[in-house]
XYZ file of C-alpha atoms in Angstrom:
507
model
C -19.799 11.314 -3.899
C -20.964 13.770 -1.916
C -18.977 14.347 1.993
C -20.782 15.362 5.500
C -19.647 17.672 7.755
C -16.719 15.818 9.578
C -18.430 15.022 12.567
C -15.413 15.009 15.311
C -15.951 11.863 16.757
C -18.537 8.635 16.301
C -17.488 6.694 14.176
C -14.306 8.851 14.022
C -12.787 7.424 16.916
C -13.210 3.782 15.765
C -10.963 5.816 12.729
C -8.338 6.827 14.828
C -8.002 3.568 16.720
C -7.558 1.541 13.281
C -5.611 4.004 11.746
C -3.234 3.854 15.111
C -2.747 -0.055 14.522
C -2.157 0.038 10.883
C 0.630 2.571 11.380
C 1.611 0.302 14.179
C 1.860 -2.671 12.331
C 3.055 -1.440 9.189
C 6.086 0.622 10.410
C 6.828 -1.607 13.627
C 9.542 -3.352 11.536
C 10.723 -0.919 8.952
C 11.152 1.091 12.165
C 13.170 -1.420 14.068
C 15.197 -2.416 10.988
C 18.281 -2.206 13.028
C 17.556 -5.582 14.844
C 17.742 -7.093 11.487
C 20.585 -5.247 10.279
C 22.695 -6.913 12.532
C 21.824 -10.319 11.327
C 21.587 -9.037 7.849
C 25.145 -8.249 8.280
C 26.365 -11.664 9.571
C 23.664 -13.904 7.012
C 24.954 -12.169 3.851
C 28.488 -11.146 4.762
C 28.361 -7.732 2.895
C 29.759 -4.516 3.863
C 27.738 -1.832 5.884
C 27.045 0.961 3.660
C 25.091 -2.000 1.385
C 23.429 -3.345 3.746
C 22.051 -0.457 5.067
C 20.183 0.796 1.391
C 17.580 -2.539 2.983
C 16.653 -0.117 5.640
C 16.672 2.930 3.917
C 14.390 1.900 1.006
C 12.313 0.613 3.307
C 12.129 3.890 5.362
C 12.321 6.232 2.624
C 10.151 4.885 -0.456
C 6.968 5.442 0.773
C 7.869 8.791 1.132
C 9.815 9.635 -2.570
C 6.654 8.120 -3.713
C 4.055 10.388 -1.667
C 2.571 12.060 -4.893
C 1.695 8.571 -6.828
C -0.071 7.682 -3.347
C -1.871 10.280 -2.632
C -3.116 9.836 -6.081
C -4.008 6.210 -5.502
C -5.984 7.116 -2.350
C -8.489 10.159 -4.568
C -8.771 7.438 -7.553
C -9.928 4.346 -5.239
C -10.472 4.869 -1.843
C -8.891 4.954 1.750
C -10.439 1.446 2.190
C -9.615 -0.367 -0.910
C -5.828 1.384 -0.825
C -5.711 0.226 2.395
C -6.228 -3.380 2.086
C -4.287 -3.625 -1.027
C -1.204 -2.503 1.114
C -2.022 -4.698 3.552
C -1.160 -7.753 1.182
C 1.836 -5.913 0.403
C 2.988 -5.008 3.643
C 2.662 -8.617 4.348
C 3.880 -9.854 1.497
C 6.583 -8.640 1.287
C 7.880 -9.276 4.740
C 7.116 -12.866 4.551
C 9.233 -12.940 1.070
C 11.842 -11.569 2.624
C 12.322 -14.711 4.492
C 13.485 -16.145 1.211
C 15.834 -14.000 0.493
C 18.488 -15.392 -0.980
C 20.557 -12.627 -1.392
C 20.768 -8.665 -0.217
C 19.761 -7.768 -3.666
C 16.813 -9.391 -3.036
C 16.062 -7.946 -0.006
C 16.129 -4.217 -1.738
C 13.279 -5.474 -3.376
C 11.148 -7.254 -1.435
C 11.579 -5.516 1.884
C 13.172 -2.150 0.794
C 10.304 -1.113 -2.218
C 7.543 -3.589 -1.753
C 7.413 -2.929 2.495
C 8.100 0.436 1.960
C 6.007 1.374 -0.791
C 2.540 -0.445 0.989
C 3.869 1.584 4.367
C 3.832 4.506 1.919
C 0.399 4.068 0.986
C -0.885 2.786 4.630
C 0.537 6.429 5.921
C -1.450 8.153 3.178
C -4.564 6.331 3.606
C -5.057 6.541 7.751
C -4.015 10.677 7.326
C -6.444 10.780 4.851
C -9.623 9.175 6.204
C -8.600 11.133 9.650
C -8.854 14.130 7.984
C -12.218 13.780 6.394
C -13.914 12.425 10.247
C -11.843 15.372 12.146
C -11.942 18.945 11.966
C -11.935 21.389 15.229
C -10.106 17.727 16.826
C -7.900 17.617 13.430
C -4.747 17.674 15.262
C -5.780 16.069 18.304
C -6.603 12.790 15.668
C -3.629 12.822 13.677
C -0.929 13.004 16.935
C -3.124 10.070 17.865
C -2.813 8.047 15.010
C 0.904 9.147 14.220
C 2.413 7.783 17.394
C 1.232 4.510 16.338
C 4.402 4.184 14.339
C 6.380 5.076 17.131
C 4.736 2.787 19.667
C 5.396 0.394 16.764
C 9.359 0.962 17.030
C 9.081 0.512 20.561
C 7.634 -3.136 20.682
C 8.709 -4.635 17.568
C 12.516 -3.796 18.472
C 12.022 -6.443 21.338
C 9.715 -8.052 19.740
C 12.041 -9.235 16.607
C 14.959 -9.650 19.004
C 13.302 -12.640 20.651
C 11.528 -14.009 17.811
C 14.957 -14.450 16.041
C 16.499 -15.994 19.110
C 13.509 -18.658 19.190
C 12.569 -19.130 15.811
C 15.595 -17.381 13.818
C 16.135 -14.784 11.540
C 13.673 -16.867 8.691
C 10.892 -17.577 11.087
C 10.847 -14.304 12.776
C 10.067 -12.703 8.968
C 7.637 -14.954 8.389
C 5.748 -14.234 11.958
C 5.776 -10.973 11.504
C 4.348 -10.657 8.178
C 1.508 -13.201 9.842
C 1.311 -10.048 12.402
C 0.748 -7.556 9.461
C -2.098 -9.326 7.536
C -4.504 -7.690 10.771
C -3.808 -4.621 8.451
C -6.781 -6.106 6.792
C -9.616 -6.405 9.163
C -8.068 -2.638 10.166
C -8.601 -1.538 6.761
C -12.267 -3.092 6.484
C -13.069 -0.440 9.006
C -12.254 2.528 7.039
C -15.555 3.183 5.945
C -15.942 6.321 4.193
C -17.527 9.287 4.985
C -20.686 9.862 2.556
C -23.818 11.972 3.433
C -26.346 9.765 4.726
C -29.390 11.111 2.661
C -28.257 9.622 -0.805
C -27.518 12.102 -3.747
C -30.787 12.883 -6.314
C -30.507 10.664 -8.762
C -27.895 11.992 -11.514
C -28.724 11.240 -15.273
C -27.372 8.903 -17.352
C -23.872 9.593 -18.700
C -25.270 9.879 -22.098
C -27.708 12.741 -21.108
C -24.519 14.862 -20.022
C -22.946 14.601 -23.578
C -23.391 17.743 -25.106
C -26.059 17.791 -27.822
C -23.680 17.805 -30.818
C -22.316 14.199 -30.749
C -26.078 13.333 -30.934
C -26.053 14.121 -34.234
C -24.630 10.589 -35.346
C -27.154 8.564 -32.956
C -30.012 11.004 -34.002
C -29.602 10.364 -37.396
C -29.736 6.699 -36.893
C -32.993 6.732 -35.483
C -34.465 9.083 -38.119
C -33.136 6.827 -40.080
C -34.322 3.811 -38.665
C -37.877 5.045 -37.979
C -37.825 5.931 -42.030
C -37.284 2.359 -42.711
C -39.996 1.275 -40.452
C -42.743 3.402 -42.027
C -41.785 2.926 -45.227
C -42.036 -1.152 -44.589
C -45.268 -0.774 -42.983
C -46.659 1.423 -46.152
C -45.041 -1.248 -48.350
C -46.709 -4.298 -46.510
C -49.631 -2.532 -45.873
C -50.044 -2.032 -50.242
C -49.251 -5.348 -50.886
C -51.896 -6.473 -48.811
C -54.483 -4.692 -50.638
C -53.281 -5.743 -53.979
C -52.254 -9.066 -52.461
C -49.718 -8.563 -55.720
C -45.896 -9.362 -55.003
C -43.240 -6.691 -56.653
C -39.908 -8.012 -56.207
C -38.622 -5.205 -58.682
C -39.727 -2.521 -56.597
C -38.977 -3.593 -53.329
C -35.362 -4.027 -54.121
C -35.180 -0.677 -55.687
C -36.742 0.793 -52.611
C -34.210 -1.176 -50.329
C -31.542 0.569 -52.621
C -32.231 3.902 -52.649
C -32.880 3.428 -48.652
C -29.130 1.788 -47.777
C -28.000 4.670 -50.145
C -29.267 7.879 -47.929
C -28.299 5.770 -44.443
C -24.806 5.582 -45.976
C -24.200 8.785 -47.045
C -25.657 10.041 -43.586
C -23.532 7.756 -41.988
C -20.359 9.195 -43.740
C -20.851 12.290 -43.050
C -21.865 12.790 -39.533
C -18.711 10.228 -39.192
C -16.481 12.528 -39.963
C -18.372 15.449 -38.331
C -17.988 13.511 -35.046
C -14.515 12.564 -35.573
C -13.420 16.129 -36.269
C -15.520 17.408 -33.176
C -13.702 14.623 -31.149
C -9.998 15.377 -32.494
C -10.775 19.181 -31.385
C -11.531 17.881 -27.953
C -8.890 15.886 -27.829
C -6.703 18.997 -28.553
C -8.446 20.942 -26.027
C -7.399 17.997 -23.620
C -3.787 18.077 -24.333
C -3.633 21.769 -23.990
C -5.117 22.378 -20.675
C -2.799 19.471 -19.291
C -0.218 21.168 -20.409
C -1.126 24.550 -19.026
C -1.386 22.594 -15.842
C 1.911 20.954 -16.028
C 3.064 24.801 -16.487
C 1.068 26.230 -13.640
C 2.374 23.522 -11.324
C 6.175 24.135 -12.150
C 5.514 27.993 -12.158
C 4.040 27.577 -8.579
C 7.147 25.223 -7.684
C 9.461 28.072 -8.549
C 7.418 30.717 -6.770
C 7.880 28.817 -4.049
C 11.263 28.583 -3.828
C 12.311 31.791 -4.450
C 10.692 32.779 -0.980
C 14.175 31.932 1.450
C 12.380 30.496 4.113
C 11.002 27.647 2.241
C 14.131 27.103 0.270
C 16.529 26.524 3.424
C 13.935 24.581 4.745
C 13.790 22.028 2.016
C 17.724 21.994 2.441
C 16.874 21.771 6.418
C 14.642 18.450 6.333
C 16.862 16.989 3.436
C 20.166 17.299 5.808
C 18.269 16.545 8.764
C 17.317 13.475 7.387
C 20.404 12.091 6.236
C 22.054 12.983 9.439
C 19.357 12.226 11.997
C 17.538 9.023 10.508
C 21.067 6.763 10.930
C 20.618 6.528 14.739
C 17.609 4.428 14.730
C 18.837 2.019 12.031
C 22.376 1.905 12.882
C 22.356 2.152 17.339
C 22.685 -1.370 17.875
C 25.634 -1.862 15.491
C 26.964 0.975 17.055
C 26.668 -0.641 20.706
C 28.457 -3.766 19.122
C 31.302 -2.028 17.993
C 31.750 0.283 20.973
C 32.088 -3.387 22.718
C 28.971 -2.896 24.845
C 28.481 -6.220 27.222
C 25.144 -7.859 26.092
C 24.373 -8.274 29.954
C 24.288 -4.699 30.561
C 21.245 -4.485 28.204
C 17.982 -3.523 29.498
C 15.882 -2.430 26.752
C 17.012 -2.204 23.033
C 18.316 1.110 21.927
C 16.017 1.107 19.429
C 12.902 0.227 22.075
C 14.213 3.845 23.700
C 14.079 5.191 20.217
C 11.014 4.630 19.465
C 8.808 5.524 22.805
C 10.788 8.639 23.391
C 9.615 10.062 19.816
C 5.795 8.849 20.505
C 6.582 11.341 23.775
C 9.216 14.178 21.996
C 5.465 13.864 19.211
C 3.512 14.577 21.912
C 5.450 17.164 24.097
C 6.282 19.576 20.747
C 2.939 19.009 19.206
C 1.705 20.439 22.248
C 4.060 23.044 22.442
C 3.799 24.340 19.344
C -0.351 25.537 19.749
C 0.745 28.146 22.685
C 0.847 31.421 21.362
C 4.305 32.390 22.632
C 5.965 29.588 20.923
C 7.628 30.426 17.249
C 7.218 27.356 15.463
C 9.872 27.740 13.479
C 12.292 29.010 15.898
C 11.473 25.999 17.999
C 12.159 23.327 14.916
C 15.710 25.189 14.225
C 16.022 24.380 18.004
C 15.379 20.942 17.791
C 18.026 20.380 14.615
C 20.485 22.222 16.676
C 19.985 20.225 19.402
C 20.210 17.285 17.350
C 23.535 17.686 15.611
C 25.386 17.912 18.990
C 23.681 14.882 20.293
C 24.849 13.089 16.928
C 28.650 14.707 17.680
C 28.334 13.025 21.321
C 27.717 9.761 20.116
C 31.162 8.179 19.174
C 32.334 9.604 22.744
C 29.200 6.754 24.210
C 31.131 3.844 25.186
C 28.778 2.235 27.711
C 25.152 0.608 27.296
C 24.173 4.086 30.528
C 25.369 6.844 27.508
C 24.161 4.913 24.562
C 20.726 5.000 26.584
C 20.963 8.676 27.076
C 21.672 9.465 23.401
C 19.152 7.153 22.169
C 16.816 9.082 24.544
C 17.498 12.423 23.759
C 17.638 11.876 19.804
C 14.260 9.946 20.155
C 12.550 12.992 21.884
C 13.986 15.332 19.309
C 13.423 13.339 16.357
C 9.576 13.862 17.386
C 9.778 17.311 15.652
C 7.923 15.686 12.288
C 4.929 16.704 14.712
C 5.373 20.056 14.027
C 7.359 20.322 10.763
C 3.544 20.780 9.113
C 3.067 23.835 11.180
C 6.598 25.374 10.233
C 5.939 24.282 6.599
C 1.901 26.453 6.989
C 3.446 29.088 8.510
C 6.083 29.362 5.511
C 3.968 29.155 2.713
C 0.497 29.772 3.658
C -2.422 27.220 4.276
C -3.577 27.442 0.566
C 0.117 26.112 -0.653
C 0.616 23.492 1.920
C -0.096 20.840 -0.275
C 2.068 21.404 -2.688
C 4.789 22.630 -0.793
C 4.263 19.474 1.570
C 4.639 16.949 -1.330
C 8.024 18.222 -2.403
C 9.299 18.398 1.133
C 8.290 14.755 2.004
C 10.004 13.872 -1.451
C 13.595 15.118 0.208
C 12.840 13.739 3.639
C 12.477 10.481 1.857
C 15.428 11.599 -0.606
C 17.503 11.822 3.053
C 15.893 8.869 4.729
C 16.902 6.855 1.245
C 20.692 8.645 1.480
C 21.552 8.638 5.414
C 22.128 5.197 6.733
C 24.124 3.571 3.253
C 26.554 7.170 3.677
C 26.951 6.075 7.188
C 27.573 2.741 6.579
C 30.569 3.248 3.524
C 31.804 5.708 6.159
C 32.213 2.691 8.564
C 33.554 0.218 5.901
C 36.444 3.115 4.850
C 37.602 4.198 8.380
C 36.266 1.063 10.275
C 34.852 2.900 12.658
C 31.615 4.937 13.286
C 32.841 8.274 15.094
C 34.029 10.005 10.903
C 30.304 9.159 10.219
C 28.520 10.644 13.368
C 30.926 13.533 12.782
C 29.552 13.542 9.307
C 26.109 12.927 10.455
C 26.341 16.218 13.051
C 27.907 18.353 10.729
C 25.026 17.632 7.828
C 21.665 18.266 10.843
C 23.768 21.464 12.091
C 24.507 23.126 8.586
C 20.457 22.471 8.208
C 19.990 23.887 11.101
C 21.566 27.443 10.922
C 21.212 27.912 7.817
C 17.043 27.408 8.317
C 17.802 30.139 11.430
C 19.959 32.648 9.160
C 16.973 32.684 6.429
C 14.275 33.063 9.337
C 15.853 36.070 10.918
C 13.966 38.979 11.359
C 16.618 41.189 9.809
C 16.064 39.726 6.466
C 12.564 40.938 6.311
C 13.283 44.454 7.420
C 16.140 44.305 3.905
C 13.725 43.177 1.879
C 10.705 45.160 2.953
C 13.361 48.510 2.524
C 14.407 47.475 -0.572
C 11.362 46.367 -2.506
C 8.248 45.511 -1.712
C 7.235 42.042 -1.837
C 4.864 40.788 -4.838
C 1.441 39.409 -3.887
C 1.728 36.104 -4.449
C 5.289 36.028 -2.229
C 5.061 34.555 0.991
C 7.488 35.605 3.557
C 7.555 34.030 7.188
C 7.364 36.934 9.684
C 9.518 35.430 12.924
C 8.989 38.842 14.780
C 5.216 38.632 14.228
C 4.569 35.450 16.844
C 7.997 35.469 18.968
């Protein structure tokens, strides 16, 4: 298949619009999980910290499992990917209504919701990518507030869906909801050059001439038979005199050669073929090597290593508030009256604008990227220690606000991890960062929760929760400091292939 130029808008745009409702409607309730939690927690009667893996899967599958989806999208397709997930976005909400039991909950909302959200997320970044270029950025802070517009209605929009139709019928409604994943994945047409390809030849022409030895032989062998039937008919028409003696001596000697032939370019082609086969299995391997020799190159640079202990910590401290808020108004005896808008609601549209706002701050020139995300983790840890001193709907609002707004720092975590590692390893580095932010999202709320069923009470686990997001945080800032880089460059000079984050260089 052969790509255009992306061409930065046309049909682009219609792109980004679809891509912006499939986000929406596949992480509108795996986002607002917490409205469920709650009756979760009174359908099933089970402890917190169990409860709470429902969420977590949902949240944090999609991401342990970036690498198979990413391979799913290069193997089929943006569109086809897309549609599957649909079904199993869908499907797996509207099972969930079923659900007998929590157990079966952690499958059919926690890995079949969150694995087709997994895919979904791949798919729209990927088809953005190939229509965008010089607007790359521009597209994909389009497309990725989606999600967080997504939090923001579905948290009200499950909340009075279970108090008309129950906690059943509002599963089932919303799953109906997600099946428009569909028509927005018929849209993702993708981008081929509009003059078509010349035309390539056939497969067989592209085999090397060696394994034609087998079919080449045939036909010699073949053609041999036919000329020496002609001659044979050909005599017996002249003499008009049937010899049944010869002709099955002839037909003798002929099956002979065409099975010795046979035999032996056999086992010509099965030796050339085992070789191959060897040659297969040896350059996987060598690439199996080269990708774990990369993996430790990687994090032997400091930078990238305290990040990937950064995101992991952030994540188990910082993803708890949007799953856990409401349970934590409940407890902290909130009135019900004094409700405005969910927590979760202010959640959600304060990231699509914290998305936004850093996204935006982080292309000026005079803005360190990284010192800016070590700002935002800081920040967040002593929001998450101010949270068990909430005890009205007014605080809980203003919390919910502020960690919202700095949760919105996944806009710029890809620019931190470039900067780290260099554009030609962001890829790779990317994957195995996503795998511990999903690692975290999987960990956070069920640690949260078992801190709540042994102390019966949430401040241990935002104290817990603070303490994990500011031990990310400083040590991401020690590892980034200039000083480092003056050691190392007076004590040995860095290898090529080394990639050091120079904090000085764009302060």
């Amino acid at each position: 298949m052969v790509f255009r130029k992306p061409p930065d808008g046309g049909w682009g745009w219609v792109i980004v619009v679809v891509s912006f409702f499939t986000q929406f409607l596949c992480y509108g309730s795996p986002l607002a999980v917490g409205v469920l939690y709650l009756e979760w927690l009174d359908a099933f009667g089970e402890g917190k910290g169990k409860t709470a893996w429902v969420g977590s899967l949902a949240n944090g599958i999609g991401l342990l499992a970036s690498p198979v989806c990413s391979i799913c999208v290069s193997s089929f397709g943006a569109r086809p990917v897309a549609i599957f997930s649909g079904f199993m976005v869908a499907g797996g909400l509207m099972m969930s209504s079923f659900a007998p039991n929590i157990y079966f909950l952690y499958v059919s909302y926690g890995i079949v919701v969150g694995l087709g959200c997994g895919l979904l997320y791949t798919a729209t970044v990927t088809i953005t990518c190939h229509y965008f270029d010089k607007r790359r950025g521009l597209a994909l802070g389009l497309i990725s507030t989606g999600s967080s517009v997504g939090l923001f209605i579905y948290a009200a929009l499950q909340r009075k869906l279970i108090d008309l139709y129950g906690l059943d019928g509002c599963l089932l409604i919303v799953g109906a909801l997600s099946l428009n994943i569909l028509a927005c994945g018929s849209l993702m047409r993708p981008l081929e050059s509009s003059e078509s390809p010349p035309p390539e030849k056939p497969c067989v022409d592209k085999v090397p001439d060696q394994y034609f030895v087998y079919h080449e032989k045939e036909k010699t062998v073949e053609e041999n038979i036919s000329i020496l039937e002609k001659g044979y008919v050909d005599e017996k028409c002249v003499n008009n005199v049937p010899d049944f003696k010869q002709d099955s001596i002839l037909n003798k000697n002929v099956l002979s050669s065409i099975n010795v032939n046979e035999k032996d370019t056999y086992k010509k082609k099965v030796v050339e073929q085992t070789n191959l086969c060897k040659q297969l299995a040896k350059r996987k391997w060598q690439l199996y090597l080269n990708y774990w020799e990369e993996t430790l190159v990687l994090f032997k640079n400091k930078v990238f290593s305290a990040l990937f202990v950064a995101i992991l910590l952030f994540d188990i401290g910082g993803f708890p508030p949007s799953l856990l808020m409401e349970d934590v108004a409940r407890s902290a005896n909130v009135n019900e009256d004094d409700y405005h808008m969910p927590l979760i609601s202010i959640i959600g549209i304060m990231t699509a604008v914290g998305k936004l706002t850093l996204g935006i701050l982080a292309d000026f020139k005079w803005v360190n990227t990284l010192y800016l995300y070590v700002t935002t983790l800081l920040m967040t840890g002593v929001a998450l220690f101010a949270i068990p001193f909430a005890k009205s709907y007014l605080t809980l609002a203003m919390l919910s606000g502020i960690l919202g707004f700095l949760t919105g720092n996944w806009s710029i975590f890809p620019y931190v991890t470039t900067k780290t590692v260099g554009i030609e390893k962001l890829t790779h580095a990317y994957g195995i960062l996503m795998f511990f932010a999903g690692l975290g999202n999987s960990l956070g709320p069920p640690i949260v929760g078992w801190f709540y069923d042994w102390t019966q009470e949430y401040n241990t686990a935002f104290y817990f929760s603070g303490f994990c997001v500011l031990l990310g945080g400083f040590l991401l800032l020690l590892a980034a400091l200039p000083c480092w880089n003056a050691c190392t460059s007076q004590s040995s000079k860095l290898p090529p292939n080394t990639y050091s984050y120079k904090v000085a260089s764009s302060a």
